[in-house]
Amino acid sequence: MRKIMMAMVALVVVAISSCTETTDLMGNSLTRAIDQFDVVTDTFDVSTKSLKVDSVLSKSVYSYIGRLKDPETGSYIVSDYMTQFHILENQASKLFPDLKVIEEKGGSFIPIADSCFIRIVVNSYQGDSLASMKLVLHELDKPVEESGLYYTNFNPAKKGYLRNEDVGIYQPVVYSMVDLTNSDSLRNVYRTKGYYESVDIPLDDLYFAKDGEVYENYGTYIMSMYYEHPEYFRNSKAFTRNVCPGFYLECVDGLGVMTEVAYTQMLIYYHYSINDTEYIDHTSINATEEVLQTTHITNDQSNIDKLIADNECTYLKTPAGIYTEVTLPIEQIKTGHEKDTITSSRIVFSRMTEKSRYSDIVLEEPTQLLMVESDSIRTFFELNSVPNNKTSYLATFNSTYKTYTFNNISALINHKFNKVKPFITNEDGTINTEKLRLYDEAEAIKKKEGKPNNSDWRKVVLIPVQVETSGTNSATTVSNEMNVNSVRLVGGSENKHEPVRISVIFNKNKG
């Protein structure tokens, strides 16, 4: 009994001590003094300016054709595009029916297409749906090489890729985004059921092939090549090199619409007979991301220069117009915090009211922005990169607050500082202002002499982009925004508003 009583007293003592113990210093006995931190916050001013871009990589999910007038500059933005066509290897033997069911003439089976046309399938458009536009479909004389990197200033017509229109296909067509020849009820079905609008370009005239043969139409040429040379249809490369190099679609007249093309089709209609029963069928050969497609953009650069000169704000303007360059105050952020940890660094870019009352109607803000190091504005896209949250980040436009927010770019700040740290710090790791000055001067001289340099080590660039995502919402494809978009951001060297700032949270080491 005595032992039991002593045990109960011990339990009561433990219970009382556990209830009265404070948790203020809980865990301190397990943490070394050098590992204990104070949380410190600070803000730093950020400088920005507009950066002119004469062309961007012409590699996008979509192609573009049309002409719009930019209300900010008064200049005309014109887009044309070139496309090739894709054939899957397992599709090659099934493009057309067996030759023996094709119509027999003079003791031989003659493939003849009933009709053929190129269909432009519209994903979306900007501007007036009733505006009358005119384009011309040009046949290419030779394929544009897939191995090259093509920017939006690449013009196949000026580079000699078009076949002479006296013998090659030169097919004009007038169109609008809404076909008024359809009934109201049919147009309503198209609108509510999510059908794609399309523009059809007929290829039913006589076709003069390069070998001198004349065919009833372009579809008959394709079918004849298929039966005579099945090896030409084994894949996209063989088809492009031997049968159809591709087409260039050029906007030649009209104003008020820019069309975003989801894909382009070649449709060939034909008939055949089996057991005295006639069948009508068609073959579709599509232009997809697997083959080369390029968009050519014409924009008045002199008018863009006027916007660049406006230092009371910065611009983001697409396509092939203006980026915003941001100079991050890396040394100010790091001075006094060389041994501290940056746990968060947040920067917000705010939209300004548009100068023209028409801008909000015609021009939308870019939906997504890429922040990337200034020396990577081309290589990021050329290497098919995606944001890694270290040297590149994405931000989405907040339509409520009219802002783009990059919530935490601390890894970028550390990355940029670490690249110059050996050249600008003392032995104890603190920043040496004299070393920093000499480093900047040396890098500026290298830049002036055209040598490799790191003079822009503080700078990043904001680029409007289009982002394709996977089922997990992670970015799988990031390409330059090609729609006609524009936004003015608070900033610039003569900014009259609150400065652009970066908010930083440090874990300051107590040790």
Short mmCIF file of N, CA and C in Angstrom, two decimals, residues 125-202:
data_model
loop_
_atom_site.label_atom_id
_atom_site.label_comp_id
_atom_site.label_asym_id
_atom_site.label_seq_id
_atom_site.Cartn_x
_atom_site.Cartn_y
_atom_site.Cartn_z
N TYR A 125 -10.77 35.37 -82.27
CA TYR A 125 -10.39 36.53 -83.08
C TYR A 125 -10.57 37.79 -82.27
N GLN A 126 -9.86 38.84 -82.67
CA GLN A 126 -10.01 40.17 -82.10
C GLN A 126 -10.54 41.10 -83.17
N GLY A 127 -11.46 41.98 -82.79
CA GLY A 127 -11.94 42.97 -83.73
C GLY A 127 -13.38 42.77 -84.15
N ASP A 128 -13.69 43.27 -85.32
CA ASP A 128 -15.06 43.33 -85.85
C ASP A 128 -15.39 42.02 -86.58
N SER A 129 -16.38 41.30 -86.09
CA SER A 129 -16.73 40.00 -86.68
C SER A 129 -17.28 40.13 -88.08
N LEU A 130 -17.76 41.33 -88.46
CA LEU A 130 -18.34 41.52 -89.79
C LEU A 130 -17.36 42.17 -90.77
N ALA A 131 -16.17 42.52 -90.31
CA ALA A 131 -15.19 43.16 -91.19
C ALA A 131 -14.82 42.23 -92.34
N SER A 132 -14.78 42.79 -93.54
CA SER A 132 -14.43 42.02 -94.74
C SER A 132 -12.91 41.99 -94.89
N MET A 133 -12.35 40.78 -94.93
CA MET A 133 -10.90 40.60 -95.04
C MET A 133 -10.58 39.81 -96.30
N LYS A 134 -9.37 39.99 -96.78
CA LYS A 134 -8.95 39.24 -97.97
C LYS A 134 -7.55 38.67 -97.73
N LEU A 135 -7.40 37.39 -98.04
CA LEU A 135 -6.09 36.75 -97.95
C LEU A 135 -5.78 36.06 -99.27
N VAL A 136 -4.52 35.73 -99.46
CA VAL A 136 -4.08 34.97 -100.62
C VAL A 136 -3.31 33.75 -100.13
N LEU A 137 -3.66 32.60 -100.68
CA LEU A 137 -2.94 31.36 -100.38
C LEU A 137 -1.87 31.16 -101.45
N HIS A 138 -0.60 31.14 -101.01
CA HIS A 138 0.52 30.92 -101.92
C HIS A 138 1.07 29.51 -101.72
N GLU A 139 1.40 28.85 -102.80
CA GLU A 139 2.09 27.57 -102.71
C GLU A 139 3.58 27.82 -102.53
N LEU A 140 4.22 27.05 -101.64
CA LEU A 140 5.67 27.15 -101.49
C LEU A 140 6.37 26.39 -102.60
N ASP A 141 7.49 26.93 -103.05
CA ASP A 141 8.29 26.27 -104.08
C ASP A 141 9.20 25.20 -103.47
N LYS A 142 9.57 25.41 -102.22
CA LYS A 142 10.44 24.48 -101.50
C LYS A 142 10.09 24.57 -100.02
N PRO A 143 10.35 23.53 -99.26
CA PRO A 143 10.00 23.58 -97.84
C PRO A 143 10.95 24.48 -97.06
N VAL A 144 10.40 25.18 -96.09
CA VAL A 144 11.22 25.92 -95.13
C VAL A 144 11.85 24.88 -94.21
N GLU A 145 13.17 24.94 -94.05
CA GLU A 145 13.88 23.92 -93.29
C GLU A 145 13.45 23.93 -91.82
N GLU A 146 13.15 22.75 -91.30
CA GLU A 146 12.69 22.64 -89.92
C GLU A 146 13.79 22.88 -88.92
N SER A 147 15.04 22.76 -89.34
CA SER A 147 16.15 22.87 -88.40
C SER A 147 16.42 24.30 -87.95
N GLY A 148 15.82 25.28 -88.62
CA GLY A 148 16.10 26.67 -88.28
C GLY A 148 15.23 27.20 -87.15
N LEU A 149 15.65 28.33 -86.59
CA LEU A 149 14.85 29.07 -85.62
C LEU A 149 14.32 30.31 -86.32
N TYR A 150 13.01 30.43 -86.40
CA TYR A 150 12.40 31.51 -87.18
C TYR A 150 11.68 32.48 -86.26
N TYR A 151 12.01 33.77 -86.44
CA TYR A 151 11.39 34.83 -85.66
C TYR A 151 10.29 35.49 -86.49
N THR A 152 9.51 36.34 -85.84
CA THR A 152 8.34 36.93 -86.51
C THR A 152 8.71 37.90 -87.61
N ASN A 153 9.99 38.24 -87.78
CA ASN A 153 10.39 39.07 -88.91
C ASN A 153 10.79 38.22 -90.12
N PHE A 154 10.65 36.91 -90.01
CA PHE A 154 10.93 36.02 -91.14
C PHE A 154 9.78 36.05 -92.13
N ASN A 155 10.08 36.45 -93.37
CA ASN A 155 9.06 36.57 -94.41
C ASN A 155 9.39 35.60 -95.54
N PRO A 156 8.64 34.49 -95.67
CA PRO A 156 8.93 33.52 -96.72
C PRO A 156 8.91 34.11 -98.12
N ALA A 157 8.05 35.12 -98.35
CA ALA A 157 7.97 35.73 -99.68
C ALA A 157 9.28 36.40 -100.05
N LYS A 158 9.86 37.16 -99.11
CA LYS A 158 11.11 37.87 -99.38
C LYS A 158 12.32 36.95 -99.38
N LYS A 159 12.19 35.78 -98.80
CA LYS A 159 13.30 34.82 -98.75
C LYS A 159 13.28 33.84 -99.92
N GLY A 160 12.36 34.04 -100.86
CA GLY A 160 12.34 33.24 -102.07
C GLY A 160 11.73 31.86 -101.93
N TYR A 161 10.83 31.68 -101.00
CA TYR A 161 10.23 30.37 -100.79
C TYR A 161 8.95 30.15 -101.60
N LEU A 162 8.38 31.22 -102.20
CA LEU A 162 7.11 31.07 -102.90
C LEU A 162 7.31 30.62 -104.34
N ARG A 163 6.43 29.76 -104.79
CA ARG A 163 6.45 29.32 -106.18
C ARG A 163 5.88 30.42 -107.07
N ASN A 164 6.41 30.54 -108.28
CA ASN A 164 5.93 31.54 -109.21
C ASN A 164 4.42 31.41 -109.40
N GLU A 165 3.70 32.51 -109.16
CA GLU A 165 2.24 32.45 -109.20
C GLU A 165 1.69 32.17 -110.59
N ASP A 166 2.50 32.29 -111.62
CA ASP A 166 2.04 31.97 -112.97
C ASP A 166 1.77 30.48 -113.12
N VAL A 167 2.48 29.66 -112.37
CA VAL A 167 2.29 28.21 -112.44
C VAL A 167 1.85 27.62 -111.11
N GLY A 168 2.27 28.21 -110.01
CA GLY A 168 1.91 27.71 -108.69
C GLY A 168 0.57 28.23 -108.23
N ILE A 169 0.13 27.72 -107.12
CA ILE A 169 -1.17 28.12 -106.57
C ILE A 169 -1.10 29.55 -106.04
N TYR A 170 -2.02 30.36 -106.49
CA TYR A 170 -2.19 31.72 -106.02
C TYR A 170 -3.69 31.92 -105.90
N GLN A 171 -4.24 31.67 -104.70
CA GLN A 171 -5.69 31.63 -104.54
C GLN A 171 -6.18 32.67 -103.55
N PRO A 172 -6.80 33.76 -104.04
CA PRO A 172 -7.35 34.77 -103.12
C PRO A 172 -8.72 34.33 -102.60
N VAL A 173 -9.08 34.82 -101.42
CA VAL A 173 -10.40 34.55 -100.87
C VAL A 173 -10.77 35.70 -99.94
N VAL A 174 -12.05 36.10 -100.00
CA VAL A 174 -12.59 37.14 -99.13
C VAL A 174 -13.41 36.45 -98.03
N TYR A 175 -13.28 36.93 -96.79
CA TYR A 175 -13.96 36.26 -95.69
C TYR A 175 -14.28 37.26 -94.58
N SER A 176 -15.11 36.85 -93.67
CA SER A 176 -15.34 37.56 -92.41
C SER A 176 -15.53 36.51 -91.34
N MET A 177 -15.46 36.92 -90.08
CA MET A 177 -15.54 35.94 -89.00
C MET A 177 -16.95 35.39 -88.81
N VAL A 178 -17.95 36.15 -89.18
CA VAL A 178 -19.33 35.68 -89.13
C VAL A 178 -19.85 35.60 -90.55
N ASP A 179 -20.32 34.41 -90.93
CA ASP A 179 -20.83 34.19 -92.28
C ASP A 179 -22.31 34.56 -92.31
N LEU A 180 -22.62 35.72 -92.89
CA LEU A 180 -24.01 36.19 -92.93
C LEU A 180 -24.87 35.42 -93.92
N THR A 181 -24.26 34.56 -94.72
CA THR A 181 -25.06 33.74 -95.62
C THR A 181 -25.76 32.62 -94.85
N ASN A 182 -25.27 32.32 -93.64
CA ASN A 182 -25.95 31.34 -92.79
C ASN A 182 -27.13 31.98 -92.09
N SER A 183 -28.13 31.19 -91.77
CA SER A 183 -29.31 31.70 -91.07
C SER A 183 -28.94 32.06 -89.63
N ASP A 184 -29.77 32.91 -89.01
CA ASP A 184 -29.54 33.30 -87.62
C ASP A 184 -29.53 32.08 -86.70
N SER A 185 -30.44 31.13 -86.96
CA SER A 185 -30.53 29.95 -86.10
C SER A 185 -29.27 29.10 -86.21
N LEU A 186 -28.72 28.97 -87.43
CA LEU A 186 -27.50 28.17 -87.59
C LEU A 186 -26.32 28.86 -86.93
N ARG A 187 -26.22 30.17 -87.08
CA ARG A 187 -25.12 30.90 -86.43
C ARG A 187 -25.23 30.80 -84.91
N ASN A 188 -26.46 30.76 -84.40
CA ASN A 188 -26.66 30.61 -82.97
C ASN A 188 -26.21 29.24 -82.49
N VAL A 189 -26.45 28.21 -83.30
CA VAL A 189 -25.99 26.87 -82.95
C VAL A 189 -24.47 26.84 -82.89
N TYR A 190 -23.83 27.44 -83.86
CA TYR A 190 -22.37 27.50 -83.87
C TYR A 190 -21.84 28.21 -82.63
N ARG A 191 -22.52 29.29 -82.24
CA ARG A 191 -22.04 30.09 -81.12
C ARG A 191 -22.26 29.36 -79.78
N THR A 192 -23.42 28.76 -79.59
CA THR A 192 -23.75 28.16 -78.29
C THR A 192 -23.18 26.76 -78.13
N LYS A 193 -22.95 26.05 -79.21
CA LYS A 193 -22.46 24.67 -79.11
C LYS A 193 -20.94 24.58 -79.19
N GLY A 194 -20.28 25.70 -79.31
CA GLY A 194 -18.82 25.70 -79.28
C GLY A 194 -18.17 25.24 -80.56
N TYR A 195 -18.89 25.28 -81.69
CA TYR A 195 -18.27 24.91 -82.96
C TYR A 195 -17.26 25.98 -83.38
N TYR A 196 -16.25 25.54 -84.10
CA TYR A 196 -15.25 26.47 -84.59
C TYR A 196 -15.75 27.15 -85.87
N GLU A 197 -15.51 28.44 -85.97
CA GLU A 197 -15.68 29.11 -87.25
C GLU A 197 -14.53 28.67 -88.16
N SER A 198 -14.72 28.80 -89.47
CA SER A 198 -13.65 28.41 -90.38
C SER A 198 -13.71 29.23 -91.65
N VAL A 199 -12.58 29.26 -92.36
CA VAL A 199 -12.49 29.92 -93.66
C VAL A 199 -11.99 28.88 -94.65
N ASP A 200 -12.73 28.66 -95.74
CA ASP A 200 -12.36 27.66 -96.74
C ASP A 200 -11.79 28.32 -97.99
N ILE A 201 -10.67 27.75 -98.47
CA ILE A 201 -9.99 28.27 -99.65
C ILE A 201 -9.99 27.17 -100.71
N PRO A 202 -10.77 27.30 -101.77
CA PRO A 202 -10.88 26.22 -102.77
C PRO A 202 -9.62 26.06 -103.61
#
